[in-house]
mmCIF file of C-alpha atoms in Angstrom:
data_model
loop_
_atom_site.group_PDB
_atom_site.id
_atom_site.type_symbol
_atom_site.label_atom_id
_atom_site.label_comp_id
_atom_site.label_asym_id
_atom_site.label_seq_id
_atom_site.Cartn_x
_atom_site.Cartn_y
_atom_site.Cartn_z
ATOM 1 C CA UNK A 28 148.649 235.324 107.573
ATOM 2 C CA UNK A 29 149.716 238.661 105.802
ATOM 3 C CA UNK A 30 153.220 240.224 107.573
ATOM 4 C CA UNK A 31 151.376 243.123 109.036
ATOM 5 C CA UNK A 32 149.098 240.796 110.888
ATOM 6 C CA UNK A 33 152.076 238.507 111.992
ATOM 7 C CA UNK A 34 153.568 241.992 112.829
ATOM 8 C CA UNK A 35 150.964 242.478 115.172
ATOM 9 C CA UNK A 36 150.748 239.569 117.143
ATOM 10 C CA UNK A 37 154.511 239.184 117.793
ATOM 11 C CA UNK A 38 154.432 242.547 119.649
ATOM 12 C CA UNK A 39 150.902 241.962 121.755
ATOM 13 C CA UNK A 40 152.400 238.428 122.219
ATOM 14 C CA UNK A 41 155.020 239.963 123.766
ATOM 15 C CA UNK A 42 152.899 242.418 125.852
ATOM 16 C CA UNK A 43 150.761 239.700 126.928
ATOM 17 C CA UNK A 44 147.680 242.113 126.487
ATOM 18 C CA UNK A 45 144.909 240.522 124.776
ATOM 19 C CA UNK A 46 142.454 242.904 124.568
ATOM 20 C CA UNK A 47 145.080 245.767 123.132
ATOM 21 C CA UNK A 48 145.948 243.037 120.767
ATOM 22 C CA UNK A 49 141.905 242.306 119.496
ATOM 23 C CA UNK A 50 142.126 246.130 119.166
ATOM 24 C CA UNK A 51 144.997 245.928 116.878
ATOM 25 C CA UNK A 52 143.995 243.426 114.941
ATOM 26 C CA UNK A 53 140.279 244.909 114.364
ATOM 27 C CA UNK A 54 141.901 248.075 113.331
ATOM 28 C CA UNK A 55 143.820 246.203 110.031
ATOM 29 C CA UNK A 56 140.781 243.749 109.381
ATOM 30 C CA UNK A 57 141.171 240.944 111.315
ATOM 31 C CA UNK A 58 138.009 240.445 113.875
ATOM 32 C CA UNK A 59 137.249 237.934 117.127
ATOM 33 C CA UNK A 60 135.401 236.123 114.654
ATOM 34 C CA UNK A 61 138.231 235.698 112.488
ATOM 35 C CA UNK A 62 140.969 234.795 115.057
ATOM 36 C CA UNK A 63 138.684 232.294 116.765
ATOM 37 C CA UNK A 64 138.387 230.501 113.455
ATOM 38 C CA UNK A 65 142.405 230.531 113.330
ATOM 39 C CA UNK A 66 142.655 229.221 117.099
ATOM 40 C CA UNK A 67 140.295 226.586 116.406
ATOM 41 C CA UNK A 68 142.328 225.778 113.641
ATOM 42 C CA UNK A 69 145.496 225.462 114.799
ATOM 43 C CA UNK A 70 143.412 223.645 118.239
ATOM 44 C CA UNK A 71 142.640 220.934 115.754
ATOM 45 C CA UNK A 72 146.375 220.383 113.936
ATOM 46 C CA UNK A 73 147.339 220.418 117.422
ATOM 47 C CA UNK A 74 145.394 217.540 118.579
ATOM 48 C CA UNK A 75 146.205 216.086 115.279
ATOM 49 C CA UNK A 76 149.852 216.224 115.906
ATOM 50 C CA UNK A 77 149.658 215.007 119.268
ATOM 51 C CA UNK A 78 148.039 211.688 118.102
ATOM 52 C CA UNK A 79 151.374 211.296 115.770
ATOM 53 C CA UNK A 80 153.232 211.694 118.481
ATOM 54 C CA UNK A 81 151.963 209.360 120.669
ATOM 55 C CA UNK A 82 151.307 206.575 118.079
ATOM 56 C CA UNK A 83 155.195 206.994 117.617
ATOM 57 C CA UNK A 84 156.522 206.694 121.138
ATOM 58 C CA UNK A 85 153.606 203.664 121.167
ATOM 59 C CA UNK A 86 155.748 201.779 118.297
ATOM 60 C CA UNK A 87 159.158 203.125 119.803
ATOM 61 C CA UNK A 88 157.529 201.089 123.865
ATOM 62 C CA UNK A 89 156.565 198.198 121.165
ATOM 63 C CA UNK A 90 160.354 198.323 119.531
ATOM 64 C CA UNK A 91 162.030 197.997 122.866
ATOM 65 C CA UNK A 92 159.125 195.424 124.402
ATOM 66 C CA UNK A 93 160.896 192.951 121.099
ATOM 67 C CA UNK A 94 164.613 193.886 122.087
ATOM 68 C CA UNK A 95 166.800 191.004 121.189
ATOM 69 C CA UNK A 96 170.330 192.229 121.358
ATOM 70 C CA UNK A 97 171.856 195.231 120.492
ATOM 71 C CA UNK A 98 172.395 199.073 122.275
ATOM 72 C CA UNK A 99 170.013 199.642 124.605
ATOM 73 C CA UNK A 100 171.193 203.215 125.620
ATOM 74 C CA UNK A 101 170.202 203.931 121.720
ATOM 75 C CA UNK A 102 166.741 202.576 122.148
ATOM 76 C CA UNK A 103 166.695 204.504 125.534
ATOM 77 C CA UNK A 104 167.555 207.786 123.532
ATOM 78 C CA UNK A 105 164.927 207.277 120.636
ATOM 79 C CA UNK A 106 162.271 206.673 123.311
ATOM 80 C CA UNK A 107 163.013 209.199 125.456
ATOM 81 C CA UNK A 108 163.295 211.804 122.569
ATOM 82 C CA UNK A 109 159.607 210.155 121.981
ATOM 83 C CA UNK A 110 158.406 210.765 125.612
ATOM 84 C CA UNK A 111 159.978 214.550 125.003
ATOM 85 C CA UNK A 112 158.456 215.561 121.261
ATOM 86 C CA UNK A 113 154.764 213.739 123.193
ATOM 87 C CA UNK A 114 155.196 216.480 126.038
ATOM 88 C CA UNK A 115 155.960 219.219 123.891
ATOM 89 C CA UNK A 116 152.649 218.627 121.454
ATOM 90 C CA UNK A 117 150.400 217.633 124.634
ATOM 91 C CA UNK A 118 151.715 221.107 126.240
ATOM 92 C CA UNK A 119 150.977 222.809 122.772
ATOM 93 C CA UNK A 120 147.376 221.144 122.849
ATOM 94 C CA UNK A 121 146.631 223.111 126.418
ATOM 95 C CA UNK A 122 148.331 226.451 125.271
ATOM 96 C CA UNK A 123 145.544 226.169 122.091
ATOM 97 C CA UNK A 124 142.815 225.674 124.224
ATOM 98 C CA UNK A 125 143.600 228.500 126.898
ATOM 99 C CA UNK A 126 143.850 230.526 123.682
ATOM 100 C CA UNK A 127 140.513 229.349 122.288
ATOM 101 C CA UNK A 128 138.791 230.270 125.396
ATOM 102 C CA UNK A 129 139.996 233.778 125.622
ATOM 103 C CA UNK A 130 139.322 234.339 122.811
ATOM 104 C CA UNK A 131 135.557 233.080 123.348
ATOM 105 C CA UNK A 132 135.471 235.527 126.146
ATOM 106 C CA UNK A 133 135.913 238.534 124.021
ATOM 107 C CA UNK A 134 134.291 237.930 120.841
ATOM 108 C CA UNK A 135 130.923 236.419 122.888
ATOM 109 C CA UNK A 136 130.975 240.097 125.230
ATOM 110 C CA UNK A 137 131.268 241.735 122.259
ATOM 111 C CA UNK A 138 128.300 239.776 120.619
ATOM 112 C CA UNK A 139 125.873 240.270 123.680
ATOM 113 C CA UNK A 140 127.022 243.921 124.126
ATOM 114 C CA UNK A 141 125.948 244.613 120.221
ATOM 115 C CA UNK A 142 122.670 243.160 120.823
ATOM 116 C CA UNK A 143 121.713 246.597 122.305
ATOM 117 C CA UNK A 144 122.868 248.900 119.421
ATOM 118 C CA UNK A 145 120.111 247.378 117.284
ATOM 119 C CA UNK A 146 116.465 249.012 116.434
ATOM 120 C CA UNK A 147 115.118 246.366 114.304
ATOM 121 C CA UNK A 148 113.417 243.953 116.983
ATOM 122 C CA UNK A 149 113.544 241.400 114.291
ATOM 123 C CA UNK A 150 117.236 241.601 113.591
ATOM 124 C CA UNK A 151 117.820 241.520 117.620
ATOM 125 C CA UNK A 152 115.978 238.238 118.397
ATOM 126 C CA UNK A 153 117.801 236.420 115.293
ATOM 127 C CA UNK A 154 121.513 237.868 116.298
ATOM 128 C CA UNK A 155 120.429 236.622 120.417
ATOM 129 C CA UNK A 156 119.156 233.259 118.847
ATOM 130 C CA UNK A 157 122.717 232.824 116.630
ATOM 131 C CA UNK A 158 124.655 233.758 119.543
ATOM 132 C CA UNK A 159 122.771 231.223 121.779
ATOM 133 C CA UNK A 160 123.291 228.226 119.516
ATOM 134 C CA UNK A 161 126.913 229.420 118.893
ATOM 135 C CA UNK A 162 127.847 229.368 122.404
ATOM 136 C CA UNK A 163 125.732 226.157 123.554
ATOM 137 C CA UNK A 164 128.124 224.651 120.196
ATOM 138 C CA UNK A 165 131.314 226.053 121.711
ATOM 139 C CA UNK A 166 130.647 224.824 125.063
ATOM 140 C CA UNK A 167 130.004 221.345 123.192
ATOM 141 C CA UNK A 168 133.253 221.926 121.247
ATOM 142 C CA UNK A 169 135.611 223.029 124.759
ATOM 143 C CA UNK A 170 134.341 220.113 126.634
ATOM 144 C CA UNK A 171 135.325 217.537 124.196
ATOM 145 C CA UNK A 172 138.750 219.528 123.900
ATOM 146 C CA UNK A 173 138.686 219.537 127.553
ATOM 147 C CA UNK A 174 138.192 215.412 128.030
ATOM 148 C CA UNK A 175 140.739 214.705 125.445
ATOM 149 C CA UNK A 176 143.100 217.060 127.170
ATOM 150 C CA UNK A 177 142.561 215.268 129.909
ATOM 151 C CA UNK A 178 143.366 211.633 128.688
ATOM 152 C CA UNK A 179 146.807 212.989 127.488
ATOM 153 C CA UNK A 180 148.295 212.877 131.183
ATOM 154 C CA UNK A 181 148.078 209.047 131.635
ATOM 155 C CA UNK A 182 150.226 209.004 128.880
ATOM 156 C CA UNK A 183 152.539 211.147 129.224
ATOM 157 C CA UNK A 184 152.765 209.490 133.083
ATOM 158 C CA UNK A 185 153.190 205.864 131.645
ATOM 159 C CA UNK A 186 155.509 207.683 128.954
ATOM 160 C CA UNK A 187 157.476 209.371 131.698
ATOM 161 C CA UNK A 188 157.626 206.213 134.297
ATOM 162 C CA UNK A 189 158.591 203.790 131.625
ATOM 163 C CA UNK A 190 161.489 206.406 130.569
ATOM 164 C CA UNK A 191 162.610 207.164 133.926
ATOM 165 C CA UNK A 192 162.830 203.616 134.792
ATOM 166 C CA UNK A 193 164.977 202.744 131.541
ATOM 167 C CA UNK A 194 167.386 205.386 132.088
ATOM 168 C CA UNK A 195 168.417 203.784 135.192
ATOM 169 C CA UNK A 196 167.560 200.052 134.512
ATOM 170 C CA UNK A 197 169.488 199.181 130.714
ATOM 171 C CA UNK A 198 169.325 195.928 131.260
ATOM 172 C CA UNK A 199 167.428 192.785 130.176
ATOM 173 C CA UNK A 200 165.365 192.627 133.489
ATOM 174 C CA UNK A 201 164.112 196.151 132.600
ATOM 175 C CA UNK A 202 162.605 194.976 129.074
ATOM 176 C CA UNK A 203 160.747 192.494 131.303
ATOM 177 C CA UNK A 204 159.648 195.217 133.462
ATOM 178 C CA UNK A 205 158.084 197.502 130.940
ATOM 179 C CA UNK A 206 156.321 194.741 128.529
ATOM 180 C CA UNK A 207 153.543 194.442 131.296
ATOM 181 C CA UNK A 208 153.336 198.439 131.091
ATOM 182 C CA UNK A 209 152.620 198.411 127.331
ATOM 183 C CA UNK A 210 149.535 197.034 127.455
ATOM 184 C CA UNK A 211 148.111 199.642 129.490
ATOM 185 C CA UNK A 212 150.035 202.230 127.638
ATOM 186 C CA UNK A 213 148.359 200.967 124.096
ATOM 187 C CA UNK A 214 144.743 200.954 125.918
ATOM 188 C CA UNK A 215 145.524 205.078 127.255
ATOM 189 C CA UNK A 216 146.657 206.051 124.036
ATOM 190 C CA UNK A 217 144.067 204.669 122.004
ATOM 191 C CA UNK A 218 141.400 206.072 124.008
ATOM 192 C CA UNK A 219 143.119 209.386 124.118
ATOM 193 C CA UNK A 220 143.129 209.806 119.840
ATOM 194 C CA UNK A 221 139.570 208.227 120.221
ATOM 195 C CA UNK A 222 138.694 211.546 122.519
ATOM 196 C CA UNK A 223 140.906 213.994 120.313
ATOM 197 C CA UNK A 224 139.215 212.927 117.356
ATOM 198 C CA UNK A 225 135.394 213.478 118.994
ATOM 199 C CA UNK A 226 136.870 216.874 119.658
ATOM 200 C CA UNK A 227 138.087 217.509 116.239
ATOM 201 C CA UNK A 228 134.919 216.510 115.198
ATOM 202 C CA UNK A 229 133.150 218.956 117.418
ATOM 203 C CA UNK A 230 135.541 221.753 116.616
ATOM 204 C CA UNK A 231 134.245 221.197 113.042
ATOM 205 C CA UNK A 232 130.494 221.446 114.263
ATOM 206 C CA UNK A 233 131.624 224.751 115.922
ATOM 207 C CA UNK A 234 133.374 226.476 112.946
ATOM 208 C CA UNK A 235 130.270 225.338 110.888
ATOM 209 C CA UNK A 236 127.886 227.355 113.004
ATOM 210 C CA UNK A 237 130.038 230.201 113.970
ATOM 211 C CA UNK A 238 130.152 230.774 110.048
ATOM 212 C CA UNK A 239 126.250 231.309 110.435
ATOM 213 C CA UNK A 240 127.047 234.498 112.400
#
């Protein structure tokens, strides 16, 4: 993104108004369109990361589920540094979402509002019909984001028990504890990448259509 446009969005960041900040951006180039395409982006690398981080605290669980001998306070800290760098990216994954949808808000007003500035009939009914099958494809798109969203918090719960419970537990009986947790854990985390990736793969369905605007 060009300087002026970073410019811009570190001072309406700051302001926390979105709608002065689509007005900024429009007046140096940069459209709804365009900044929905970037959200939706940055939605997907997002999800993308998140699945690297869980897949690593997953090995770091399997690691300490094979202990034999050695520091456990280190393999606390490298799991627990997991559990933290899975928070941040699952917390990063809702903050691009909540930015996708207001977004969606503002560019699909200003669609419908436009509708009434036209005199060709023709041209009307096609722009309506593109706008219909864009937003039926975004609602497609945030619902799949939404589900995969949602299979991050057993996760991050099993994440945070199995943590909390090694923190206070380094001991041999507490490797015991947690192997019958990793099971479960494996299970959550594979059907949480298997939801990410359906929304990736709808995100791409979206950004296909939206670039038949």
């Amino acid at each position: 993104m060009p300087y002026l446009l970073v410019f811009v969005l570190s001072i309406f960041t700051l302001t926390g108004c979105q709608s002065a900040y689509y007005s900024a951006m429009e007046q140096v180039g940069y459209h709804k369109r365009d900044i929905m395409v970037d959200r939706v982006e940055e939605a997907k690398e997002s999800q993308q990361d998140a699945q690297q981080e869980f897949t690593s605290a997953l090995k770091a669980i399997s690691a300490l589920t094979q202990f034999d001998g050695g520091e456990l306070e280190s393999v606390y800290n490298q799991i627990n540094d997991q559990y933290l760098d899975s928070e941040k990216a699952a917390e990063e994954v809702r903050e691009r979402i909540a930015a996708i949808e207001d977004v969606s808000e503002a560019l699909f007003d200003e669609w419908q509002g436009e509708l009434n500035l036209y005199t060709s009939r023709k041209l009307r009914r096609s722009s309506e019909q593109k706008l219909r099958e864009t937003k039926a494809s975004y609602k497609t798109m945030l619902s799949a984001m939404k589900r995969a969203e949602d299979k991050m918090t057993p996760v991050l719960n099993t994440l945070r028990d199995n943590t909390l419970y090694l923190k206070h537990n380094l001991n041999a009986n507490a490797i015991g504890a947690l192997q019958g947790e990793f099971i479960n854990l494996e299970q959550d985390i594979q059907y949480a990448i298997k939801q990410m990736n359906a929304a990736i793969a709808e995100s791409d369905k979206f950004l296909q259509k939206l670039s038949q605007k």
